[in-house]
Amino acid sequence: MSATDGTRKIEDDVVTDFSEKMSYGAYLGLDTLLDSQHPVSEPEHHDELLFIIQHQTSELWLKLFLHEIRAARAAIAADDIRVAFKRIARVKHIQATLTEQWSVLATLTPAEYAEFRGVLGNSSGFQSYQYRAVEFVLGNKNAGMLKVFESDPSAHRLLETLLGEPTLYDEFWRYLYRQGYDVPASALERDVSAPYVRNDELIPLVKAIYENVEQHWTAYEAFEELVDLEESFQLWRFRHLRTVLRVIGMKKGTGGSSGGAGFLQRALELSFFPELFAARTEIGT
């Protein structure tokens, strides 16, 4: 710092001329990113910017979530389980960030939100194609959801593709089969475009692995990674539910769902990897 005015001298090697060099802002596309918040309330309500940024940042994290979970699925399909573990570990940190974000939106009071909620029209998080894509990869598939995205060809194409592809869980059971485990045909040959439902034929295998950890360490570790993944997703869902209850109570969702909170409450009953939880009742008995 200068001894006279307290300012810090910029080091001689610091680049300051970006007329022909790529800058931080240019690399990140900040001109576009920071000009992507367009409140529609008139006069503009102070808290609408919070609402927009909350959802935009969630979509950015969902983009990375989808990138990583598809990479994890590909790694499992290639028998590279260690890389899959790495990708899933990153996803869990993304989930933690997404969950904590709700605390920011929860500072929006019911009265504040009511002042601009009406201008949102029918827009709703229900229409997030990236969220649907994540759920499709994890197993909660619903062909009927494609209708919501018919007006968005790229989103529709992505979801249609994912609908016909194996889920992360499907690829995991195929991986165990290739490793010599007695995975039932019902798990290997199921219709991957259908939503995943509990398969009781898998529970004895899950139980055996949990009860013989030393002999099946990699499979056991994979089970626990998947359990962590689902638990983190459920925490995100729960935090979403509690934020909605805090801000709008049991009002109908802007997208037309029969009660925003009620819809989210029912989502908590869904399980991506049901056998990994069902087997816990059987272990030790």
PDB file of C-alpha atoms in Angstrom:
ATOM      1  CA  MET A   1       0.000   0.000   0.000  1.00  0.00           C
ATOM      2  CA  SER A   2       1.062   3.587  -0.540  1.00  0.00           C
ATOM      3  CA  ALA A   3       2.332   5.152   2.646  1.00  0.00           C
ATOM      4  CA  THR A   4       0.602   8.410   1.801  1.00  0.00           C
ATOM      5  CA  ASP A   5      -2.946   7.648   0.625  1.00  0.00           C
ATOM      6  CA  GLY A   6      -3.572   4.022   1.700  1.00  0.00           C
ATOM      7  CA  THR A   7      -4.156   2.717  -1.857  1.00  0.00           C
ATOM      8  CA  ARG A   8      -2.662  -0.573  -2.943  1.00  0.00           C
ATOM      9  CA  LYS A   9      -0.264  -0.366  -5.886  1.00  0.00           C
ATOM     10  CA  ILE A  10      -1.132  -2.630  -8.817  1.00  0.00           C
ATOM     11  CA  GLU A  11       1.802  -4.943  -9.487  1.00  0.00           C
ATOM     12  CA  ASP A  12       3.687  -4.282 -12.704  1.00  0.00           C
ATOM     13  CA  ASP A  13       2.967  -7.765 -14.106  1.00  0.00           C
ATOM     14  CA  VAL A  14      -0.808  -7.487 -13.673  1.00  0.00           C
ATOM     15  CA  VAL A  15      -2.517  -7.378 -17.103  1.00  0.00           C
ATOM     16  CA  THR A  16      -4.635  -4.256 -17.479  1.00  0.00           C
ATOM     17  CA  ASP A  17      -5.028  -3.919 -21.256  1.00  0.00           C
ATOM     18  CA  PHE A  18      -7.722  -6.239 -22.615  1.00  0.00           C
ATOM     19  CA  SER A  19      -8.220  -4.585 -25.990  1.00  0.00           C
ATOM     20  CA  GLU A  20      -6.756  -7.686 -27.666  1.00  0.00           C
ATOM     21  CA  LYS A  21      -6.837 -10.204 -24.791  1.00  0.00           C
ATOM     22  CA  MET A  22      -9.650 -12.279 -23.351  1.00  0.00           C
ATOM     23  CA  SER A  23     -10.826 -10.852 -20.042  1.00  0.00           C
ATOM     24  CA  TYR A  24     -12.555 -12.508 -17.090  1.00  0.00           C
ATOM     25  CA  GLY A  25     -15.881 -11.007 -18.152  1.00  0.00           C
ATOM     26  CA  ALA A  26     -15.480 -12.090 -21.750  1.00  0.00           C
ATOM     27  CA  TYR A  27     -14.585 -15.669 -20.798  1.00  0.00           C
ATOM     28  CA  LEU A  28     -17.676 -15.951 -18.585  1.00  0.00           C
ATOM     29  CA  GLY A  29     -19.963 -14.069 -20.946  1.00  0.00           C
ATOM     30  CA  LEU A  30     -20.867 -11.689 -18.146  1.00  0.00           C
ATOM     31  CA  ASP A  31     -22.402  -9.109 -20.483  1.00  0.00           C
ATOM     32  CA  THR A  32     -25.021 -11.687 -21.439  1.00  0.00           C
ATOM     33  CA  LEU A  33     -25.296 -13.301 -18.014  1.00  0.00           C
ATOM     34  CA  LEU A  34     -25.775 -10.087 -16.045  1.00  0.00           C
ATOM     35  CA  ASP A  35     -28.187  -8.702 -18.617  1.00  0.00           C
ATOM     36  CA  SER A  36     -30.455 -11.739 -18.336  1.00  0.00           C
ATOM     37  CA  GLN A  37     -32.549 -10.535 -15.397  1.00  0.00           C
ATOM     38  CA  HIS A  38     -35.689  -8.788 -16.655  1.00  0.00           C
ATOM     39  CA  PRO A  39     -38.318  -8.116 -13.994  1.00  0.00           C
ATOM     40  CA  VAL A  40     -41.779  -7.694 -15.494  1.00  0.00           C
ATOM     41  CA  SER A  41     -43.599  -6.057 -12.587  1.00  0.00           C
ATOM     42  CA  GLU A  42     -44.612  -2.415 -13.129  1.00  0.00           C
ATOM     43  CA  PRO A  43     -43.402  -0.535 -11.273  1.00  0.00           C
ATOM     44  CA  GLU A  44     -40.543  -2.964 -10.763  1.00  0.00           C
ATOM     45  CA  HIS A  45     -40.855  -4.651  -7.385  1.00  0.00           C
ATOM     46  CA  HIS A  46     -37.646  -4.718  -5.380  1.00  0.00           C
ATOM     47  CA  ASP A  47     -37.873  -8.462  -4.583  1.00  0.00           C
ATOM     48  CA  GLU A  48     -38.518  -9.703  -8.117  1.00  0.00           C
ATOM     49  CA  LEU A  49     -34.782  -9.608  -8.852  1.00  0.00           C
ATOM     50  CA  LEU A  50     -34.220 -12.037  -5.954  1.00  0.00           C
ATOM     51  CA  PHE A  51     -36.872 -14.356  -7.387  1.00  0.00           C
ATOM     52  CA  ILE A  52     -35.339 -14.311 -10.865  1.00  0.00           C
ATOM     53  CA  ILE A  53     -31.728 -14.807  -9.726  1.00  0.00           C
ATOM     54  CA  GLN A  54     -32.742 -17.625  -7.368  1.00  0.00           C
ATOM     55  CA  HIS A  55     -34.221 -19.583 -10.249  1.00  0.00           C
ATOM     56  CA  GLN A  56     -31.566 -18.674 -12.810  1.00  0.00           C
ATOM     57  CA  THR A  57     -28.747 -19.840 -10.537  1.00  0.00           C
ATOM     58  CA  SER A  58     -30.675 -23.027  -9.810  1.00  0.00           C
ATOM     59  CA  GLU A  59     -30.848 -23.677 -13.548  1.00  0.00           C
ATOM     60  CA  LEU A  60     -27.084 -23.162 -13.852  1.00  0.00           C
ATOM     61  CA  TRP A  61     -26.465 -25.684 -11.088  1.00  0.00           C
ATOM     62  CA  LEU A  62     -28.962 -28.082 -12.710  1.00  0.00           C
ATOM     63  CA  LYS A  63     -27.021 -27.766 -15.950  1.00  0.00           C
ATOM     64  CA  LEU A  64     -23.873 -28.893 -14.146  1.00  0.00           C
ATOM     65  CA  PHE A  65     -25.818 -31.585 -12.252  1.00  0.00           C
ATOM     66  CA  LEU A  66     -27.041 -33.027 -15.544  1.00  0.00           C
ATOM     67  CA  HIS A  67     -23.565 -32.804 -17.077  1.00  0.00           C
ATOM     68  CA  GLU A  68     -22.039 -34.737 -14.169  1.00  0.00           C
ATOM     69  CA  ILE A  69     -24.756 -37.338 -13.678  1.00  0.00           C
ATOM     70  CA  ARG A  70     -24.751 -38.244 -17.373  1.00  0.00           C
ATOM     71  CA  ALA A  71     -20.977 -38.542 -17.202  1.00  0.00           C
ATOM     72  CA  ALA A  72     -21.333 -40.798 -14.146  1.00  0.00           C
ATOM     73  CA  ARG A  73     -23.782 -42.980 -16.048  1.00  0.00           C
ATOM     74  CA  ALA A  74     -21.375 -43.206 -19.004  1.00  0.00           C
ATOM     75  CA  ALA A  75     -18.512 -44.135 -16.676  1.00  0.00           C
ATOM     76  CA  ILE A  76     -20.552 -46.958 -15.149  1.00  0.00           C
ATOM     77  CA  ALA A  77     -21.433 -48.204 -18.634  1.00  0.00           C
ATOM     78  CA  ALA A  78     -17.695 -48.245 -19.387  1.00  0.00           C
ATOM     79  CA  ASP A  79     -16.961 -50.180 -16.147  1.00  0.00           C
ATOM     80  CA  ASP A  80     -15.024 -47.207 -14.740  1.00  0.00           C
ATOM     81  CA  ILE A  81     -16.706 -47.148 -11.361  1.00  0.00           C
ATOM     82  CA  ARG A  82     -14.036 -44.930  -9.758  1.00  0.00           C
ATOM     83  CA  VAL A  83     -14.739 -42.117 -12.208  1.00  0.00           C
ATOM     84  CA  ALA A  84     -18.461 -42.599 -11.593  1.00  0.00           C
ATOM     85  CA  PHE A  85     -17.867 -42.201  -7.847  1.00  0.00           C
ATOM     86  CA  LYS A  86     -15.978 -38.974  -8.523  1.00  0.00           C
ATOM     87  CA  ARG A  87     -18.826 -37.577 -10.648  1.00  0.00           C
ATOM     88  CA  ILE A  88     -21.439 -38.540  -8.065  1.00  0.00           C
ATOM     89  CA  ALA A  89     -19.391 -36.947  -5.294  1.00  0.00           C
ATOM     90  CA  ARG A  90     -19.433 -33.672  -7.215  1.00  0.00           C
ATOM     91  CA  VAL A  91     -23.181 -33.996  -7.774  1.00  0.00           C
ATOM     92  CA  LYS A  92     -23.718 -34.302  -4.023  1.00  0.00           C
ATOM     93  CA  HIS A  93     -21.917 -31.000  -3.475  1.00  0.00           C
ATOM     94  CA  ILE A  94     -24.079 -29.415  -6.174  1.00  0.00           C
ATOM     95  CA  GLN A  95     -27.136 -30.741  -4.373  1.00  0.00           C
ATOM     96  CA  ALA A  96     -25.956 -29.218  -1.099  1.00  0.00           C
ATOM     97  CA  THR A  97     -25.588 -25.834  -2.792  1.00  0.00           C
ATOM     98  CA  LEU A  98     -29.031 -26.093  -4.384  1.00  0.00           C
ATOM     99  CA  THR A  99     -30.558 -26.989  -1.032  1.00  0.00           C
ATOM    100  CA  GLU A 100     -28.891 -24.124   0.828  1.00  0.00           C
ATOM    101  CA  GLN A 101     -30.082 -21.670  -1.840  1.00  0.00           C
ATOM    102  CA  TRP A 102     -33.641 -22.044  -0.597  1.00  0.00           C
ATOM    103  CA  SER A 103     -32.651 -20.133   2.538  1.00  0.00           C
ATOM    104  CA  VAL A 104     -32.175 -17.017   0.403  1.00  0.00           C
ATOM    105  CA  LEU A 105     -35.594 -17.279  -1.235  1.00  0.00           C
ATOM    106  CA  ALA A 106     -37.139 -17.973   2.164  1.00  0.00           C
ATOM    107  CA  THR A 107     -36.382 -14.366   3.116  1.00  0.00           C
ATOM    108  CA  LEU A 108     -39.203 -13.399   0.724  1.00  0.00           C
ATOM    109  CA  THR A 109     -42.306 -12.807   2.844  1.00  0.00           C
ATOM    110  CA  PRO A 110     -45.835 -13.742   1.716  1.00  0.00           C
ATOM    111  CA  ALA A 111     -46.826 -10.088   1.419  1.00  0.00           C
ATOM    112  CA  GLU A 112     -43.753  -9.242  -0.670  1.00  0.00           C
ATOM    113  CA  TYR A 113     -44.286 -12.144  -3.071  1.00  0.00           C
ATOM    114  CA  ALA A 114     -47.997 -11.381  -3.423  1.00  0.00           C
ATOM    115  CA  GLU A 115     -47.096  -7.953  -4.821  1.00  0.00           C
ATOM    116  CA  PHE A 116     -45.568  -9.435  -8.004  1.00  0.00           C
ATOM    117  CA  ARG A 117     -46.708 -13.088  -8.141  1.00  0.00           C
ATOM    118  CA  GLY A 118     -49.534 -12.184 -10.483  1.00  0.00           C
ATOM    119  CA  VAL A 119     -47.178 -11.051 -13.250  1.00  0.00           C
ATOM    120  CA  LEU A 120     -45.572 -14.518 -13.470  1.00  0.00           C
ATOM    121  CA  GLY A 121     -48.556 -15.793 -15.447  1.00  0.00           C
ATOM    122  CA  ASN A 122     -48.318 -19.563 -15.951  1.00  0.00           C
ATOM    123  CA  SER A 123     -44.530 -19.739 -15.589  1.00  0.00           C
ATOM    124  CA  SER A 124     -43.516 -22.258 -12.958  1.00  0.00           C
ATOM    125  CA  GLY A 125     -40.562 -24.353 -11.870  1.00  0.00           C
ATOM    126  CA  PHE A 126     -42.733 -27.302 -12.934  1.00  0.00           C
ATOM    127  CA  GLN A 127     -41.679 -26.341 -16.473  1.00  0.00           C
ATOM    128  CA  SER A 128     -37.927 -26.670 -15.821  1.00  0.00           C
ATOM    129  CA  TYR A 129     -36.794 -29.092 -18.514  1.00  0.00           C
ATOM    130  CA  GLN A 130     -33.389 -29.493 -16.861  1.00  0.00           C
ATOM    131  CA  TYR A 131     -35.017 -30.630 -13.634  1.00  0.00           C
ATOM    132  CA  ARG A 132     -37.088 -33.123 -15.620  1.00  0.00           C
ATOM    133  CA  ALA A 133     -33.951 -34.285 -17.418  1.00  0.00           C
ATOM    134  CA  VAL A 134     -32.213 -34.935 -14.086  1.00  0.00           C
ATOM    135  CA  GLU A 135     -35.216 -36.901 -12.853  1.00  0.00           C
ATOM    136  CA  PHE A 136     -35.296 -38.928 -16.095  1.00  0.00           C
ATOM    137  CA  VAL A 137     -31.621 -39.895 -15.691  1.00  0.00           C
ATOM    138  CA  LEU A 138     -32.286 -40.913 -12.085  1.00  0.00           C
ATOM    139  CA  GLY A 139     -35.352 -42.989 -12.959  1.00  0.00           C
ATOM    140  CA  ASN A 140     -38.456 -40.864 -12.410  1.00  0.00           C
ATOM    141  CA  LYS A 141     -39.576 -40.986 -16.034  1.00  0.00           C
ATOM    142  CA  ASN A 142     -42.931 -39.777 -17.295  1.00  0.00           C
ATOM    143  CA  ALA A 143     -43.566 -39.759 -21.026  1.00  0.00           C
ATOM    144  CA  GLY A 144     -46.538 -37.476 -20.452  1.00  0.00           C
ATOM    145  CA  MET A 145     -44.181 -34.685 -19.376  1.00  0.00           C
ATOM    146  CA  LEU A 146     -42.906 -34.335 -22.953  1.00  0.00           C
ATOM    147  CA  LYS A 147     -46.174 -32.596 -23.853  1.00  0.00           C
ATOM    148  CA  VAL A 148     -45.214 -29.680 -21.575  1.00  0.00           C
ATOM    149  CA  PHE A 149     -42.158 -29.038 -23.763  1.00  0.00           C
ATOM    150  CA  GLU A 150     -43.655 -29.382 -27.260  1.00  0.00           C
ATOM    151  CA  SER A 151     -43.175 -25.646 -27.812  1.00  0.00           C
ATOM    152  CA  ASP A 152     -39.451 -25.965 -27.036  1.00  0.00           C
ATOM    153  CA  PRO A 153     -37.916 -28.335 -29.623  1.00  0.00           C
ATOM    154  CA  SER A 154     -34.461 -28.590 -28.008  1.00  0.00           C
ATOM    155  CA  ALA A 155     -35.893 -29.349 -24.560  1.00  0.00           C
ATOM    156  CA  HIS A 156     -38.353 -31.842 -26.035  1.00  0.00           C
ATOM    157  CA  ARG A 157     -35.553 -33.548 -27.987  1.00  0.00           C
ATOM    158  CA  LEU A 158     -33.373 -33.875 -24.884  1.00  0.00           C
ATOM    159  CA  LEU A 159     -36.160 -35.372 -22.773  1.00  0.00           C
ATOM    160  CA  GLU A 160     -37.227 -37.712 -25.558  1.00  0.00           C
ATOM    161  CA  THR A 161     -33.634 -38.937 -25.821  1.00  0.00           C
ATOM    162  CA  LEU A 162     -33.292 -39.467 -22.079  1.00  0.00           C
ATOM    163  CA  LEU A 163     -36.664 -41.206 -21.931  1.00  0.00           C
ATOM    164  CA  GLY A 164     -35.334 -43.945 -24.210  1.00  0.00           C
ATOM    165  CA  GLU A 165     -31.956 -44.317 -22.494  1.00  0.00           C
ATOM    166  CA  PRO A 166     -31.074 -46.444 -19.444  1.00  0.00           C
ATOM    167  CA  THR A 167     -31.102 -44.624 -16.125  1.00  0.00           C
ATOM    168  CA  LEU A 168     -28.080 -44.328 -13.852  1.00  0.00           C
ATOM    169  CA  TYR A 169     -29.544 -47.186 -11.806  1.00  0.00           C
ATOM    170  CA  ASP A 170     -30.139 -49.373 -14.873  1.00  0.00           C
ATOM    171  CA  GLU A 171     -26.498 -48.967 -15.848  1.00  0.00           C
ATOM    172  CA  PHE A 172     -25.424 -49.853 -12.329  1.00  0.00           C
ATOM    173  CA  TRP A 173     -27.266 -53.167 -12.339  1.00  0.00           C
ATOM    174  CA  ARG A 174     -25.776 -53.951 -15.759  1.00  0.00           C
ATOM    175  CA  TYR A 175     -22.345 -53.139 -14.350  1.00  0.00           C
ATOM    176  CA  LEU A 176     -22.847 -55.574 -11.437  1.00  0.00           C
ATOM    177  CA  TYR A 177     -23.962 -58.252 -13.882  1.00  0.00           C
ATOM    178  CA  ARG A 178     -20.757 -57.767 -15.898  1.00  0.00           C
ATOM    179  CA  GLN A 179     -18.805 -58.087 -12.643  1.00  0.00           C
ATOM    180  CA  GLY A 180     -20.282 -61.549 -12.121  1.00  0.00           C
ATOM    181  CA  TYR A 181     -23.190 -60.791  -9.794  1.00  0.00           C
ATOM    182  CA  ASP A 182     -26.442 -62.714 -10.112  1.00  0.00           C
ATOM    183  CA  VAL A 183     -28.585 -59.806 -11.231  1.00  0.00           C
ATOM    184  CA  PRO A 184     -32.084 -61.006 -12.209  1.00  0.00           C
ATOM    185  CA  ALA A 185     -33.174 -60.677 -15.824  1.00  0.00           C
ATOM    186  CA  SER A 186     -36.113 -58.523 -14.717  1.00  0.00           C
ATOM    187  CA  ALA A 187     -33.627 -55.772 -13.815  1.00  0.00           C
ATOM    188  CA  LEU A 188     -31.509 -56.161 -16.927  1.00  0.00           C
ATOM    189  CA  GLU A 189     -34.329 -56.323 -19.452  1.00  0.00           C
ATOM    190  CA  ARG A 190     -36.859 -53.850 -18.093  1.00  0.00           C
ATOM    191  CA  ASP A 191     -38.400 -51.168 -20.325  1.00  0.00           C
ATOM    192  CA  VAL A 192     -36.030 -48.275 -19.630  1.00  0.00           C
ATOM    193  CA  SER A 193     -38.566 -45.722 -20.883  1.00  0.00           C
ATOM    194  CA  ALA A 194     -40.899 -46.612 -18.005  1.00  0.00           C
ATOM    195  CA  PRO A 195     -40.573 -45.049 -14.554  1.00  0.00           C
ATOM    196  CA  TYR A 196     -38.403 -47.163 -12.281  1.00  0.00           C
ATOM    197  CA  VAL A 197     -40.391 -49.128  -9.724  1.00  0.00           C
ATOM    198  CA  ARG A 198     -39.262 -51.380  -6.914  1.00  0.00           C
ATOM    199  CA  ASN A 199     -38.116 -54.828  -8.002  1.00  0.00           C
ATOM    200  CA  ASP A 200     -38.281 -57.265  -5.107  1.00  0.00           C
ATOM    201  CA  GLU A 201     -36.119 -59.760  -7.003  1.00  0.00           C
ATOM    202  CA  LEU A 202     -33.161 -57.444  -6.388  1.00  0.00           C
ATOM    203  CA  ILE A 203     -33.542 -57.251  -2.614  1.00  0.00           C
ATOM    204  CA  PRO A 204     -31.792 -60.589  -1.793  1.00  0.00           C
ATOM    205  CA  LEU A 205     -28.747 -59.436  -3.779  1.00  0.00           C
ATOM    206  CA  VAL A 206     -28.685 -56.053  -2.045  1.00  0.00           C
ATOM    207  CA  LYS A 207     -29.040 -57.768   1.339  1.00  0.00           C
ATOM    208  CA  ALA A 208     -26.219 -60.213   0.587  1.00  0.00           C
ATOM    209  CA  ILE A 209     -23.846 -57.410  -0.404  1.00  0.00           C
ATOM    210  CA  TYR A 210     -24.635 -55.377   2.714  1.00  0.00           C
ATOM    211  CA  GLU A 211     -24.127 -58.410   4.923  1.00  0.00           C
ATOM    212  CA  ASN A 212     -20.781 -59.314   3.330  1.00  0.00           C
ATOM    213  CA  VAL A 213     -19.144 -55.935   2.881  1.00  0.00           C
ATOM    214  CA  GLU A 214     -15.510 -57.107   2.786  1.00  0.00           C
ATOM    215  CA  GLN A 215     -16.154 -59.450  -0.125  1.00  0.00           C
ATOM    216  CA  HIS A 216     -18.208 -56.886  -2.044  1.00  0.00           C
ATOM    217  CA  TRP A 217     -16.640 -53.572  -1.109  1.00  0.00           C
ATOM    218  CA  THR A 218     -17.021 -51.830  -4.484  1.00  0.00           C
ATOM    219  CA  ALA A 219     -20.685 -52.778  -4.825  1.00  0.00           C
ATOM    220  CA  TYR A 220     -21.288 -51.786  -1.201  1.00  0.00           C
ATOM    221  CA  GLU A 221     -19.623 -48.417  -1.727  1.00  0.00           C
ATOM    222  CA  ALA A 222     -21.717 -47.861  -4.852  1.00  0.00           C
ATOM    223  CA  PHE A 223     -24.886 -48.617  -2.884  1.00  0.00           C
ATOM    224  CA  GLU A 224     -23.947 -46.013  -0.299  1.00  0.00           C
ATOM    225  CA  GLU A 225     -23.106 -43.422  -2.971  1.00  0.00           C
ATOM    226  CA  LEU A 226     -26.548 -43.936  -4.478  1.00  0.00           C
ATOM    227  CA  VAL A 227     -28.223 -43.727  -1.073  1.00  0.00           C
ATOM    228  CA  ASP A 228     -26.384 -40.454  -0.430  1.00  0.00           C
ATOM    229  CA  LEU A 229     -27.539 -39.179  -3.821  1.00  0.00           C
ATOM    230  CA  GLU A 230     -31.179 -39.952  -3.127  1.00  0.00           C
ATOM    231  CA  GLU A 231     -31.048 -38.588   0.412  1.00  0.00           C
ATOM    232  CA  SER A 232     -29.557 -35.326  -0.850  1.00  0.00           C
ATOM    233  CA  PHE A 233     -32.267 -35.092  -3.503  1.00  0.00           C
ATOM    234  CA  GLN A 234     -34.966 -35.641  -0.898  1.00  0.00           C
ATOM    235  CA  LEU A 235     -33.475 -32.945   1.323  1.00  0.00           C
ATOM    236  CA  TRP A 236     -33.618 -30.569  -1.651  1.00  0.00           C
ATOM    237  CA  ARG A 237     -37.256 -31.512  -2.259  1.00  0.00           C
ATOM    238  CA  PHE A 238     -38.103 -31.037   1.417  1.00  0.00           C
ATOM    239  CA  ARG A 239     -36.393 -27.645   1.596  1.00  0.00           C
ATOM    240  CA  HIS A 240     -38.291 -26.607  -1.540  1.00  0.00           C
ATOM    241  CA  LEU A 241     -41.554 -27.703   0.064  1.00  0.00           C
ATOM    242  CA  ARG A 242     -40.860 -25.800   3.285  1.00  0.00           C
ATOM    243  CA  THR A 243     -39.903 -22.655   1.377  1.00  0.00           C
ATOM    244  CA  VAL A 244     -43.130 -22.811  -0.645  1.00  0.00           C
ATOM    245  CA  LEU A 245     -45.181 -23.321   2.525  1.00  0.00           C
ATOM    246  CA  ARG A 246     -43.407 -20.381   4.141  1.00  0.00           C
ATOM    247  CA  VAL A 247     -44.008 -18.030   1.207  1.00  0.00           C
ATOM    248  CA  ILE A 248     -47.414 -19.023  -0.279  1.00  0.00           C
ATOM    249  CA  GLY A 249     -48.845 -21.653   2.063  1.00  0.00           C
ATOM    250  CA  MET A 250     -51.164 -24.067   0.231  1.00  0.00           C
ATOM    251  CA  LYS A 251     -52.018 -21.797  -2.709  1.00  0.00           C
ATOM    252  CA  LYS A 252     -52.375 -23.341  -6.166  1.00  0.00           C
ATOM    253  CA  GLY A 253     -49.114 -23.387  -8.158  1.00  0.00           C
ATOM    254  CA  THR A 254     -48.607 -20.755 -10.869  1.00  0.00           C
ATOM    255  CA  GLY A 255     -48.171 -23.533 -13.429  1.00  0.00           C
ATOM    256  CA  GLY A 256     -51.608 -24.956 -12.655  1.00  0.00           C
ATOM    257  CA  SER A 257     -50.628 -27.765 -10.266  1.00  0.00           C
ATOM    258  CA  SER A 258     -53.267 -28.486  -7.641  1.00  0.00           C
ATOM    259  CA  GLY A 259     -51.585 -26.783  -4.756  1.00  0.00           C
ATOM    260  CA  GLY A 260     -47.875 -26.070  -5.096  1.00  0.00           C
ATOM    261  CA  ALA A 261     -47.021 -27.436  -1.656  1.00  0.00           C
ATOM    262  CA  GLY A 262     -49.294 -30.453  -2.095  1.00  0.00           C
ATOM    263  CA  PHE A 263     -47.577 -31.370  -5.355  1.00  0.00           C
ATOM    264  CA  LEU A 264     -44.156 -31.108  -3.688  1.00  0.00           C
ATOM    265  CA  GLN A 265     -45.340 -33.144  -0.695  1.00  0.00           C
ATOM    266  CA  ARG A 266     -46.306 -36.022  -2.980  1.00  0.00           C
ATOM    267  CA  ALA A 267     -42.895 -35.872  -4.655  1.00  0.00           C
ATOM    268  CA  LEU A 268     -41.308 -36.806  -1.327  1.00  0.00           C
ATOM    269  CA  GLU A 269     -42.885 -40.248  -1.667  1.00  0.00           C
ATOM    270  CA  LEU A 270     -40.860 -41.008  -4.808  1.00  0.00           C
ATOM    271  CA  SER A 271     -37.706 -43.103  -4.589  1.00  0.00           C
ATOM    272  CA  PHE A 272     -35.029 -43.457  -7.253  1.00  0.00           C
ATOM    273  CA  PHE A 273     -33.345 -46.506  -5.718  1.00  0.00           C
ATOM    274  CA  PRO A 274     -36.094 -48.238  -3.704  1.00  0.00           C
ATOM    275  CA  GLU A 275     -34.385 -51.610  -3.193  1.00  0.00           C
ATOM    276  CA  LEU A 276     -31.437 -49.998  -1.417  1.00  0.00           C
ATOM    277  CA  PHE A 277     -33.842 -48.729   1.226  1.00  0.00           C
ATOM    278  CA  ALA A 278     -36.192 -51.710   1.288  1.00  0.00           C
ATOM    279  CA  ALA A 279     -33.291 -54.104   1.920  1.00  0.00           C
ATOM    280  CA  ARG A 280     -32.438 -52.292   5.147  1.00  0.00           C
ATOM    281  CA  THR A 281     -35.519 -53.797   6.758  1.00  0.00           C
ATOM    282  CA  GLU A 282     -34.249 -57.272   5.875  1.00  0.00           C
ATOM    283  CA  ILE A 283     -30.613 -56.865   6.908  1.00  0.00           C
ATOM    284  CA  GLY A 284     -29.782 -58.693  10.109  1.00  0.00           C
ATOM    285  CA  THR A 285     -32.988 -60.726  10.116  1.00  0.00           C
TER     286      THR A 285
END
